């Protein structure tokens, strides 16, 4: 698979849509593994399926946390870059413009859509 193919695949994946589908599947599996008693309480009718649903739920939570951490890290990195560029620009406008341009060049290679 070429780099452009990998980039297309990454763009095609909607993380939140996929996560939502996995959560719904997990809930469906968990509801299959339990039954409602006449008094409104729930009982386990298939412990191994319920355990599988709990493992799936833990996996979904782990994926959501990793995604959140990645987004947070990217945002902090962008804030840091802007702060550095602003300070350099205040000291020397020409140098600041060169640094900002170089940073945008690097950023555009990491995420071409962002600077479009």
mmCIF file of C-alpha atoms in Angstrom, residues 47-98:
data_model
loop_
_atom_site.group_PDB
_atom_site.id
_atom_site.type_symbol
_atom_site.label_atom_id
_atom_site.label_comp_id
_atom_site.label_asym_id
_atom_site.label_seq_id
_atom_site.Cartn_x
_atom_site.Cartn_y
_atom_site.Cartn_z
ATOM 1 C CA UNK A 47 -22.072 -14.945 31.865
ATOM 2 C CA UNK A 48 -19.427 -15.541 29.185
ATOM 3 C CA UNK A 49 -21.177 -13.223 26.702
ATOM 4 C CA UNK A 50 -21.604 -10.597 29.415
ATOM 5 C CA UNK A 51 -17.891 -10.861 30.241
ATOM 6 C CA UNK A 52 -17.088 -10.444 26.531
ATOM 7 C CA UNK A 53 -19.294 -7.346 26.392
ATOM 8 C CA UNK A 54 -17.420 -5.882 29.379
ATOM 9 C CA UNK A 55 -14.072 -6.531 27.675
ATOM 10 C CA UNK A 56 -15.386 -4.847 24.544
ATOM 11 C CA UNK A 57 -16.575 -1.889 26.613
ATOM 12 C CA UNK A 58 -13.117 -1.579 28.205
ATOM 13 C CA UNK A 59 -11.526 -1.697 24.748
ATOM 14 C CA UNK A 60 -13.871 1.039 23.504
ATOM 15 C CA UNK A 61 -13.042 3.230 26.486
ATOM 16 C CA UNK A 62 -9.324 2.633 25.918
ATOM 17 C CA UNK A 63 -9.604 3.633 22.263
ATOM 18 C CA UNK A 64 -11.542 6.780 23.152
ATOM 19 C CA UNK A 65 -8.935 7.733 25.770
ATOM 20 C CA UNK A 66 -6.028 7.201 23.347
ATOM 21 C CA UNK A 67 -7.782 9.316 20.730
ATOM 22 C CA UNK A 68 -8.481 12.072 23.258
ATOM 23 C CA UNK A 69 -4.859 12.044 24.421
ATOM 24 C CA UNK A 70 -3.630 12.308 20.835
ATOM 25 C CA UNK A 71 -5.938 15.237 20.063
ATOM 26 C CA UNK A 72 -4.913 16.976 23.292
ATOM 27 C CA UNK A 73 -1.217 16.468 22.475
ATOM 28 C CA UNK A 74 -1.609 17.885 18.969
ATOM 29 C CA UNK A 75 -3.451 20.944 20.274
ATOM 30 C CA UNK A 76 -0.783 21.578 22.922
ATOM 31 C CA UNK A 77 1.980 21.195 20.317
ATOM 32 C CA UNK A 78 0.287 23.770 18.092
ATOM 33 C CA UNK A 79 -0.067 26.173 21.013
ATOM 34 C CA UNK A 80 3.610 25.728 21.848
ATOM 35 C CA UNK A 81 4.626 26.373 18.238
ATOM 36 C CA UNK A 82 2.546 29.535 18.104
ATOM 37 C CA UNK A 83 4.004 30.781 21.398
ATOM 38 C CA UNK A 84 7.566 30.182 20.195
ATOM 39 C CA UNK A 85 6.907 31.862 16.841
ATOM 40 C CA UNK A 86 5.238 34.847 18.526
ATOM 41 C CA UNK A 87 8.164 35.400 20.860
ATOM 42 C CA UNK A 88 10.732 35.111 18.054
ATOM 43 C CA UNK A 89 8.659 37.462 15.914
ATOM 44 C CA UNK A 90 8.555 40.047 18.721
ATOM 45 C CA UNK A 91 12.320 39.953 19.018
ATOM 46 C CA UNK A 92 13.069 39.939 15.282
ATOM 47 C CA UNK A 93 10.226 40.071 12.759
ATOM 48 C CA UNK A 94 12.269 38.675 9.843
ATOM 49 C CA UNK A 95 13.506 35.682 11.849
ATOM 50 C CA UNK A 96 10.020 35.153 13.210
ATOM 51 C CA UNK A 97 8.560 35.011 9.710
ATOM 52 C CA UNK A 98 11.184 32.438 8.656
#
